[in-house]
Each structure stands twice: as C-alpha cells, then as structure tokens.
Short mmCIF file of N, CA and C in Angstrom, two decimals:
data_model
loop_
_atom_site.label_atom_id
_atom_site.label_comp_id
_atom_site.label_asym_id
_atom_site.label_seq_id
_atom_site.Cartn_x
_atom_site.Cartn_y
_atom_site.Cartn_z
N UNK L 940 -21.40 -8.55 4.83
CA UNK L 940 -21.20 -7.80 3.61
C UNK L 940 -20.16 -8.53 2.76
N UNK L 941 -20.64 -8.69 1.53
CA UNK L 941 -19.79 -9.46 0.45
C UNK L 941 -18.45 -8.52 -0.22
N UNK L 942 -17.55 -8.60 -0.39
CA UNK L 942 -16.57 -7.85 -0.58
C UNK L 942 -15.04 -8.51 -1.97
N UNK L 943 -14.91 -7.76 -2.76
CA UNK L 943 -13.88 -8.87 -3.55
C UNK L 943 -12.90 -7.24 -3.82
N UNK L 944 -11.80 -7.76 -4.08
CA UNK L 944 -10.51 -6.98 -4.30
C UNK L 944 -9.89 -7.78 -5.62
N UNK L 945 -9.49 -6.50 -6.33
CA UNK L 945 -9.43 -6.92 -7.75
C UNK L 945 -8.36 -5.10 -8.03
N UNK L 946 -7.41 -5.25 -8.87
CA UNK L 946 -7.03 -4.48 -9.28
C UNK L 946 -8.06 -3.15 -10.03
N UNK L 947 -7.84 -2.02 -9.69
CA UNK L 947 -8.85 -1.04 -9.79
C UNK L 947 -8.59 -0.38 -11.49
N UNK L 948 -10.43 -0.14 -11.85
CA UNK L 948 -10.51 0.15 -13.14
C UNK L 948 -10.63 1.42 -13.11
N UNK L 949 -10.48 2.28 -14.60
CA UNK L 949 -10.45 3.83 -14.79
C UNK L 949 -11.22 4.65 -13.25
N UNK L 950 -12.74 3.65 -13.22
CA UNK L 950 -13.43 4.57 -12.88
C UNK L 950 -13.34 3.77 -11.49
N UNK L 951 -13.12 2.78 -11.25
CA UNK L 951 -12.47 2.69 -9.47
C UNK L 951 -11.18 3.15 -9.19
N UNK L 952 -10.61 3.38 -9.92
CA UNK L 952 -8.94 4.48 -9.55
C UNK L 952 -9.35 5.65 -9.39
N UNK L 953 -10.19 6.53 -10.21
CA UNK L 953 -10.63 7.97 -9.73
C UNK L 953 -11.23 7.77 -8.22
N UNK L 954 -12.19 6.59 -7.92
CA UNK L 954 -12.75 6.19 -6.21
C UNK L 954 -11.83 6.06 -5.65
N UNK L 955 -10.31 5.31 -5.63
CA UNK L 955 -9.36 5.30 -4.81
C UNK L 955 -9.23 6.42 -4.62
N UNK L 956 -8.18 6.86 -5.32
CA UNK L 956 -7.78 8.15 -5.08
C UNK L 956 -8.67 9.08 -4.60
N UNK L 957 -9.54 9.50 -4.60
CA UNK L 957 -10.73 10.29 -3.63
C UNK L 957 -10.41 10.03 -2.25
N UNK L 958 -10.99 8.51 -2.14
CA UNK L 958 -10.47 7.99 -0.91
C UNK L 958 -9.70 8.41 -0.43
N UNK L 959 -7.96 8.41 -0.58
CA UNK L 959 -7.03 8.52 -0.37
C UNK L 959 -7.12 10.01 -0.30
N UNK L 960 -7.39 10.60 -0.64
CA UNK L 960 -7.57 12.11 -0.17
C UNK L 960 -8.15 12.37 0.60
N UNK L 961 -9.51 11.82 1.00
CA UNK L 961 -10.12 11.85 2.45
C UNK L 961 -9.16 11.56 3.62
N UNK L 962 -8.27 10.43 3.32
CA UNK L 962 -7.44 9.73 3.92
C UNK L 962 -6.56 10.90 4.45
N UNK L 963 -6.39 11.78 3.75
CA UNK L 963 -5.58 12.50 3.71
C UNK L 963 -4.10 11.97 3.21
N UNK L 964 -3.79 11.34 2.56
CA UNK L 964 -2.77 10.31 1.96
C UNK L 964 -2.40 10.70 0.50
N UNK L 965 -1.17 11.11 0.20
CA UNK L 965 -0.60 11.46 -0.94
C UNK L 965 -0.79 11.02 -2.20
N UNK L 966 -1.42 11.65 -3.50
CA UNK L 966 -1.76 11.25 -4.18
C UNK L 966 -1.04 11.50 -5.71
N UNK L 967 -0.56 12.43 -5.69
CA UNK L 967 0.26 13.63 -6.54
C UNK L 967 0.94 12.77 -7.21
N UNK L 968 1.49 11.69 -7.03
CA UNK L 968 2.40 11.05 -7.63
C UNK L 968 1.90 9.48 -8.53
N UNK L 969 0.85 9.50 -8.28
CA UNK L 969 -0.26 8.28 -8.17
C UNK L 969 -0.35 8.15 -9.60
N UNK L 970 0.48 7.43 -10.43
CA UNK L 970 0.39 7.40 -11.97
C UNK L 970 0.24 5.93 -12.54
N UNK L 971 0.83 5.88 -13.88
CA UNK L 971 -0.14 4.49 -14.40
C UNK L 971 1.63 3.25 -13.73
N UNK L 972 2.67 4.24 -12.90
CA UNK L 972 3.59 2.69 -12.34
C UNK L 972 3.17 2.59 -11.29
N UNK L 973 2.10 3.41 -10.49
CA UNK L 973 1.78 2.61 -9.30
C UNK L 973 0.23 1.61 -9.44
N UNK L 974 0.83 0.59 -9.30
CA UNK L 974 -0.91 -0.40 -9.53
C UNK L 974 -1.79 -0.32 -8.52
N UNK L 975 -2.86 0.20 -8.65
CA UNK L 975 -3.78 0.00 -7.62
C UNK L 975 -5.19 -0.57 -7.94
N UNK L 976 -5.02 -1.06 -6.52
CA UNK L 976 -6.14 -2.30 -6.19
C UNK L 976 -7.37 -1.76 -5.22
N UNK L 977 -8.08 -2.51 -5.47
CA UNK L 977 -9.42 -1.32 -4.36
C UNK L 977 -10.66 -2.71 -3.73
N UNK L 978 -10.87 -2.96 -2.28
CA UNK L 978 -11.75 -3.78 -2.42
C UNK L 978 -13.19 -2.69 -2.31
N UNK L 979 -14.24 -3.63 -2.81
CA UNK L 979 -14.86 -3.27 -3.11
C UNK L 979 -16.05 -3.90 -2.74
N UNK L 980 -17.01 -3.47 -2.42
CA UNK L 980 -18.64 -3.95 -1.78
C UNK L 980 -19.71 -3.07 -2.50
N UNK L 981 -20.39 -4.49 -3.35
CA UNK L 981 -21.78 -4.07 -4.11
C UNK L 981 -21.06 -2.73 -5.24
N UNK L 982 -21.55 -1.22 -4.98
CA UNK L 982 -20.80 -0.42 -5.84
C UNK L 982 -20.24 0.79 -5.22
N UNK L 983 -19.60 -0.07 -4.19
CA UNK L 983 -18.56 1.51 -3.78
C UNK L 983 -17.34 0.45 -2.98
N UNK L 984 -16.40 1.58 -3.55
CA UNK L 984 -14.99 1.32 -3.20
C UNK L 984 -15.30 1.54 -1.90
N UNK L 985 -14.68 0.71 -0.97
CA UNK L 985 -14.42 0.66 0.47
C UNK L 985 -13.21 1.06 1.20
N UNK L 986 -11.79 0.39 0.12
CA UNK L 986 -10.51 0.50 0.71
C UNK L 986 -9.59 0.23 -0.44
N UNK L 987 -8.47 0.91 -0.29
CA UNK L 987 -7.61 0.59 -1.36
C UNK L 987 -6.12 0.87 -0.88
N UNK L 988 -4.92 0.25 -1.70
CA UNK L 988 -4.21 0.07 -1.74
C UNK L 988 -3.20 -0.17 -2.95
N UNK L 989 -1.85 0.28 -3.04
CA UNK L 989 -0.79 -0.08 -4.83
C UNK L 989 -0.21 -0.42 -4.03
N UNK L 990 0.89 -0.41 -4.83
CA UNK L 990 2.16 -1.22 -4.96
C UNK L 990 2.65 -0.90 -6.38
N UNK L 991 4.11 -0.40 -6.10
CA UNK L 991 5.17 -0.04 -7.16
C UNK L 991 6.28 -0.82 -7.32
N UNK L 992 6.53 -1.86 -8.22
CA UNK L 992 7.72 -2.64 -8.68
C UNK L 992 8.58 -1.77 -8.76
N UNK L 993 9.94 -2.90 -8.43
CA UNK L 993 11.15 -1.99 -8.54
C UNK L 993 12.22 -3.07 -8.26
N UNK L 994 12.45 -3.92 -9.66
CA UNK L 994 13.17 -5.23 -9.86
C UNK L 994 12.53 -5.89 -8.75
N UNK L 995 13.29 -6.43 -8.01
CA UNK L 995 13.10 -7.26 -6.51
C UNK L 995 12.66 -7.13 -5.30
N UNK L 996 11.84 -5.56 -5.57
CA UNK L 996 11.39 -4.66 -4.45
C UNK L 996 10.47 -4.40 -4.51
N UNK L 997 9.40 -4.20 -3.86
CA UNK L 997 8.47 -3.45 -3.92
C UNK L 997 7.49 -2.33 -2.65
N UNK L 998 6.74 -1.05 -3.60
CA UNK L 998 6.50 -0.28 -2.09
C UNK L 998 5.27 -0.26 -1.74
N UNK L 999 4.79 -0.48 -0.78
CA UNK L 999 3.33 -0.84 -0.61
C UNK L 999 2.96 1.17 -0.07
N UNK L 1000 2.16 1.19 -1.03
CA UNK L 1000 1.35 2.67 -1.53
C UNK L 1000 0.45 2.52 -0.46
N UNK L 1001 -0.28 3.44 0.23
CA UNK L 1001 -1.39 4.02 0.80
C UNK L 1001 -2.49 2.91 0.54
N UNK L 1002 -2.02 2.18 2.30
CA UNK L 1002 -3.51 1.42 1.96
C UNK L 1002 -4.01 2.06 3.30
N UNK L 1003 -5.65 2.04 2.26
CA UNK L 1003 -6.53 3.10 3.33
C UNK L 1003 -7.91 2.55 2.90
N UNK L 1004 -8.56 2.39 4.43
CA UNK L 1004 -10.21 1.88 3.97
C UNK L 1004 -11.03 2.87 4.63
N UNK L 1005 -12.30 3.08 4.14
CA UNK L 1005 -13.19 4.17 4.10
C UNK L 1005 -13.70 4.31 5.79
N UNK L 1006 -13.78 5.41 6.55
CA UNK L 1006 -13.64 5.35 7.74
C UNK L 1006 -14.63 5.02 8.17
N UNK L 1007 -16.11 4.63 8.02
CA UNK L 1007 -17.30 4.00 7.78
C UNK L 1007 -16.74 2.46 7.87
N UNK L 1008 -16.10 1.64 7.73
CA UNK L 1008 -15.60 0.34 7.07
C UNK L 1008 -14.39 0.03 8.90
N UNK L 1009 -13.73 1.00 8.85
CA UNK L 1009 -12.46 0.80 9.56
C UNK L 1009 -13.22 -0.12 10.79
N UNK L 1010 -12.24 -1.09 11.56
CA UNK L 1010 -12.12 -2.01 12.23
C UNK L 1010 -12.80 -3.19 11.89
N UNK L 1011 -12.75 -3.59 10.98
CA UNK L 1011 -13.45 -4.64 10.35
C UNK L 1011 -12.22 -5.83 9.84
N UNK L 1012 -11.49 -5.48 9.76
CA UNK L 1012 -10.19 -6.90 8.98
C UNK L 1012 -9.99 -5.95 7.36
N UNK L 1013 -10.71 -5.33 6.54
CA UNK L 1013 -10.06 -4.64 5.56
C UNK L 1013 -8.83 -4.18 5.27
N UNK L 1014 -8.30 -3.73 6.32
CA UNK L 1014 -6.89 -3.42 6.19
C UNK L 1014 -5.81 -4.70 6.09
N UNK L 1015 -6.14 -5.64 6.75
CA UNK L 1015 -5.41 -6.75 6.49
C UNK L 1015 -5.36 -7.12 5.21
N UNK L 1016 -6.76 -7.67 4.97
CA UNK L 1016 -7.35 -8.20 3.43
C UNK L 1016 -6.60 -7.34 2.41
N UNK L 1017 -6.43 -5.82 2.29
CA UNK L 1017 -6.16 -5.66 1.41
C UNK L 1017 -4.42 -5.56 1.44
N UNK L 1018 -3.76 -5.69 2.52
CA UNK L 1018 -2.36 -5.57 2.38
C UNK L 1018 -2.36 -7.11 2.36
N UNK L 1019 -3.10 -8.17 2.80
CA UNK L 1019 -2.11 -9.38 2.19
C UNK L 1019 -2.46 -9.68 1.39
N UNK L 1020 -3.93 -9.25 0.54
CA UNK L 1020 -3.88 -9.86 -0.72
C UNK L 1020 -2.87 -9.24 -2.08
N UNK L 1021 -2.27 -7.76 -1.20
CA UNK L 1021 -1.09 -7.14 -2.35
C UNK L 1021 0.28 -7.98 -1.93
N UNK L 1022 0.80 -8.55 -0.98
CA UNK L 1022 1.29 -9.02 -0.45
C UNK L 1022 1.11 -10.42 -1.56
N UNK L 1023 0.33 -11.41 -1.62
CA UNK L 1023 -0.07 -12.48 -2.25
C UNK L 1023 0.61 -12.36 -3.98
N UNK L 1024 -0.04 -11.17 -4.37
CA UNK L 1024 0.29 -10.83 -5.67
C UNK L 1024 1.81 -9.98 -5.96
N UNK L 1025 2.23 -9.84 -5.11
CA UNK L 1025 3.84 -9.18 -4.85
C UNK L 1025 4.55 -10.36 -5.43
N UNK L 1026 4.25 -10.94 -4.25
CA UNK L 1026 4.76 -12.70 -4.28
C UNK L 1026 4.87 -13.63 -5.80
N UNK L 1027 3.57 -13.24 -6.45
CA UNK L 1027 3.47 -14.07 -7.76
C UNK L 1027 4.06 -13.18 -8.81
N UNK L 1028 4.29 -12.04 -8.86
CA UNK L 1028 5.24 -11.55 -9.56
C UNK L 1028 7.05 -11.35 -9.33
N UNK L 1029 7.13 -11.59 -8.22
CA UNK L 1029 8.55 -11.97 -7.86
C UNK L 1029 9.62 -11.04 -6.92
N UNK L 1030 8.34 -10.48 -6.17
CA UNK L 1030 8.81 -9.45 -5.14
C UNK L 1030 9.23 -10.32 -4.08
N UNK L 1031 10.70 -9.63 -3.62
CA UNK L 1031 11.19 -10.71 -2.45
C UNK L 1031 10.94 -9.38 -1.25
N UNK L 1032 11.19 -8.56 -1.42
CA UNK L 1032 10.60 -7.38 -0.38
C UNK L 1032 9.37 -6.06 -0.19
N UNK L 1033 8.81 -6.16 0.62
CA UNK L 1033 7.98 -5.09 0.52
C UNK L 1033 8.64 -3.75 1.44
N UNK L 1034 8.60 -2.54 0.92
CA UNK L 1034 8.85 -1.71 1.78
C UNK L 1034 7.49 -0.88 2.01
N UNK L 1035 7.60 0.39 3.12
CA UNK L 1035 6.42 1.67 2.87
C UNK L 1035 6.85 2.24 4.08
N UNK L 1036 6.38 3.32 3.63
CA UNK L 1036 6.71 4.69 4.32
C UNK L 1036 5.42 4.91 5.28
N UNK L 1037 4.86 5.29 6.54
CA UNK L 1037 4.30 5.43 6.92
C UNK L 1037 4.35 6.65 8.48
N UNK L 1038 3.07 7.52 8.51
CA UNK L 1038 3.28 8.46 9.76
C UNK L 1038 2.44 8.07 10.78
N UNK L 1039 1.55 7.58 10.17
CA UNK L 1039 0.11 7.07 11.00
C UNK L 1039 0.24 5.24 11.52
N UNK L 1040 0.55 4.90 10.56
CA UNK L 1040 -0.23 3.23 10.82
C UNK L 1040 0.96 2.46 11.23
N UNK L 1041 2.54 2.99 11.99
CA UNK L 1041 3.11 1.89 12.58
C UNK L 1041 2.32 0.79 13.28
N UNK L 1042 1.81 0.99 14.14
CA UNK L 1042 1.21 0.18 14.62
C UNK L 1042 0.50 -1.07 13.92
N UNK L 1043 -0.29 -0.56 13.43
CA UNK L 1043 -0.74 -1.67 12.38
C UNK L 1043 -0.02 -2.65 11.66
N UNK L 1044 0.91 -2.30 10.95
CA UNK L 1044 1.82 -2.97 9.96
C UNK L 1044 2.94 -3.91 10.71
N UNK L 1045 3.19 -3.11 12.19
CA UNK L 1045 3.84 -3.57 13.05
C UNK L 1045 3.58 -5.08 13.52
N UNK L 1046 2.39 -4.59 14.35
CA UNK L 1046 1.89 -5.69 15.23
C UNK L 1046 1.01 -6.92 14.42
N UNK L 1047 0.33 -6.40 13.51
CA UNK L 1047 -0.75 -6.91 12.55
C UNK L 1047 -0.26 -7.69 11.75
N UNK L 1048 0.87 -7.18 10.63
CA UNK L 1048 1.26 -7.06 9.43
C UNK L 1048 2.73 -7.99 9.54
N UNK L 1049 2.95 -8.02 10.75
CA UNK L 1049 4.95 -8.04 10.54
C UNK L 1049 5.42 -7.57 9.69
N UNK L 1050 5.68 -6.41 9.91
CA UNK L 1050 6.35 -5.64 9.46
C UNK L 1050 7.63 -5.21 10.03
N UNK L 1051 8.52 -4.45 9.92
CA UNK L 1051 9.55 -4.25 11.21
C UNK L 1051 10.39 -2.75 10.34
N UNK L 1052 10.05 -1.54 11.14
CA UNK L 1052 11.58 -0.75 11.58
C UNK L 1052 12.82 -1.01 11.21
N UNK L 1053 12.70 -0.15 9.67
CA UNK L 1053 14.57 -0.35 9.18
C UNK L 1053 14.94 0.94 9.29
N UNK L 1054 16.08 0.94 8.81
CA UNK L 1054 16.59 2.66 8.85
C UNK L 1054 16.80 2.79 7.30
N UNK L 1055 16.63 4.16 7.19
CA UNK L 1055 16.55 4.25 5.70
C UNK L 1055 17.89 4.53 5.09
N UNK L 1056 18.55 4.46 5.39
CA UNK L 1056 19.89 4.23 4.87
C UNK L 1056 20.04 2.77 4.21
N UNK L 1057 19.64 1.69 5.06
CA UNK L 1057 19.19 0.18 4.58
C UNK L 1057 18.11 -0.37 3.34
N UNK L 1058 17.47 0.77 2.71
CA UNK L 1058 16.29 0.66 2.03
C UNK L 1058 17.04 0.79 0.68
N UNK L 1059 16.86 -0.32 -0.42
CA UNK L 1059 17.67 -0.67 -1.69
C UNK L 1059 17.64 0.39 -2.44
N UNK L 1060 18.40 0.96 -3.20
CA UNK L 1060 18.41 2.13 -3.86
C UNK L 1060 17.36 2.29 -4.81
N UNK L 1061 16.80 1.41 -5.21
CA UNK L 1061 15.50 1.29 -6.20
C UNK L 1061 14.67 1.97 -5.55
N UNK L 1062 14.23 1.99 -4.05
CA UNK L 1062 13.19 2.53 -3.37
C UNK L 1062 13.72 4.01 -2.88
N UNK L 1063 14.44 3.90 -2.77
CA UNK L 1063 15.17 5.35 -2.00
C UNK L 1063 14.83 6.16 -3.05
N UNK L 1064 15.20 5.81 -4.45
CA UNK L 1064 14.96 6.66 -5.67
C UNK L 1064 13.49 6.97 -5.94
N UNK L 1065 12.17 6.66 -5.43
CA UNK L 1065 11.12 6.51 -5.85
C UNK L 1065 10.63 7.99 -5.30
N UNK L 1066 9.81 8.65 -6.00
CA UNK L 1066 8.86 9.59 -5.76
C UNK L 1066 8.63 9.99 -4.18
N UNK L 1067 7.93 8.99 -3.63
CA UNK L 1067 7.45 8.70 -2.71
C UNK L 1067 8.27 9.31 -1.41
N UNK L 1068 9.58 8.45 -1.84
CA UNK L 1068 10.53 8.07 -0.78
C UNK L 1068 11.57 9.46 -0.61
N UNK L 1069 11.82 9.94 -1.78
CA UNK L 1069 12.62 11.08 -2.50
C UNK L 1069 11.96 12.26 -1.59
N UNK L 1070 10.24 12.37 -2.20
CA UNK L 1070 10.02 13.19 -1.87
C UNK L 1070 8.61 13.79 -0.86
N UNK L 1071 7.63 13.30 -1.27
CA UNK L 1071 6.68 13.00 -0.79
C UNK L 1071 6.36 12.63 0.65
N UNK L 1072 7.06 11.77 0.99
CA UNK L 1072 6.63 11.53 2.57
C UNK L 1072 7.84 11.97 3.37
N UNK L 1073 7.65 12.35 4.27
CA UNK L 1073 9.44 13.20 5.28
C UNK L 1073 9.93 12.48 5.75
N UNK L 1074 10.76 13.05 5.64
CA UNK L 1074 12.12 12.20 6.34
C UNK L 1074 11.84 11.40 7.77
N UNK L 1075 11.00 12.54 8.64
CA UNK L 1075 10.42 11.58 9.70
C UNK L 1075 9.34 10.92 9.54
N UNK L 1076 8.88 9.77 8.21
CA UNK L 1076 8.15 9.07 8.31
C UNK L 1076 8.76 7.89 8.51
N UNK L 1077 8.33 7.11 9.67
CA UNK L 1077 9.17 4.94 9.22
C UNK L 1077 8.79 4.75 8.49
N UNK L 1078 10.21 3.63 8.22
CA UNK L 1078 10.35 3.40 6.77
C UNK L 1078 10.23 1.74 7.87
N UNK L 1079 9.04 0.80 6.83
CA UNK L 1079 9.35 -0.48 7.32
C UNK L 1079 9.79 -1.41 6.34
N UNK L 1080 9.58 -2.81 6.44
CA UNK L 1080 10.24 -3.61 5.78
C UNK L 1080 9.10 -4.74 6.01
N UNK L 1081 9.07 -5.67 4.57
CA UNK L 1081 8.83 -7.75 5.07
C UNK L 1081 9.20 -8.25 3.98
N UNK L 1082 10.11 -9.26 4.68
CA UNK L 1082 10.68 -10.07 3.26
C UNK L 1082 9.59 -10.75 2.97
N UNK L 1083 9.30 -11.51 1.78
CA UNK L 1083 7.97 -12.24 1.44
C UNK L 1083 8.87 -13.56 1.04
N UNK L 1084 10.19 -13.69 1.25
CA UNK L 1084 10.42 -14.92 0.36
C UNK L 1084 11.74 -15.77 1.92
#
C-alpha cells in the first residue's frame, strides 16, 4: 500500500480529528497553533499526528493510526517524519504527554522519562500540559539537535 504524509488540509483535519476521537485522544484544544499532519493512502486518512511550536520546543500532539492500519511501521513514519520537520524549523526538543504509548516512544522512538517539573515553561504553559492530559500522564522528552 502506497502511503505519503503531508501536512493535513481543511477536509483531512476534520479526518484527523475523527480519528483521534476514535482514538479516544483529546481533541478540544486542536486549533489552527497545533499543525497537523495525516498520512494518508489512496483517499482515507490512515494516521495522524501535530506538533505545537513553542520558541525552541516543541509538543508532539496525538499521534494515532487507524486501528485497521496498526502494526505496520505508521506510527514510526509519522512521528519521524514530524520529528524531520521539527528539525527544519528549529526545534531542538520534542516533548508529549502520553497514558497509553510509553512503550512505544520509549523503546521505538527514544524517547526518555522526564519529570515535569524539568519540562521548559513554554510547554508546561500549553493547553495540553495545563490541562488536558493529568497529571499522571508521562511526560517524555528527545533532543533532536
């Protein structure tokens, strides 16, 4: 299956976000500063993923691929190709909040277990982080630079 990831248009952002509600994954906050990206096969969104700037920081948003799709490498693809483009805009860190997918980001991803006291005040301040995901979600970390 042929597949390309490309920052998501009007009417593939309404498909993310669906997604992401299947996902069961927070959406409420999902506005025009979080960018989202969606890969995509033939004409349906498969998996998606944002990312929110924040000077030198950035938070990697709900990446989630369609559970039809899951164990395939998608989840990679789409966190390093946000990862790739972090990079070319001048993100030296990625953070995200997560309840479900340590594992993944962990072992997969290198990612690593910070404490959120350590997380730059740019991110601490974000929607997300503030409010949205609990206090007992990990908070991880990857420098990109």
């Amino acid at each position: 299956m042929e597949t390309f990831f490309t920052e998501a248009s009007d009417k593939q952002r309404k498909q993310a976000i669906l997604l992401l509600e299947q996902a069961q994954l927070p959406t409420k906050d999902i506005d025009e500063s979080v960018k989202l990206f969606v890969l995509q096969s033939e004409q349906e969104v498969i998996g998606t993923g944002g990312l929110e700037q924040m000077n030198d920081y950035g938070l990697l948003r709900s990446v989630s691929v369609k559970e039809s799709e899951k164990g395939r490498g998608f989840g990679q693809k789409i966190t390093q190709s946000i990862e790739n483009y972090a990079k070319l805009i001048g993100i030296k860190e990625l953070y995200l909040l997560t309840n479900t997918a340590k594992d993944f980001f962990d072992k997969k991803e290198n990612y690593e277990v910070v404490n959120r006291d350590l997380v730059p005040k740019e991110i601490q301040e974000s929607t997300q982080f503030a409010g949205i995901c609990p206090s007992s979600a990990t908070v991880m970390r990857k420098k990109l630079v």
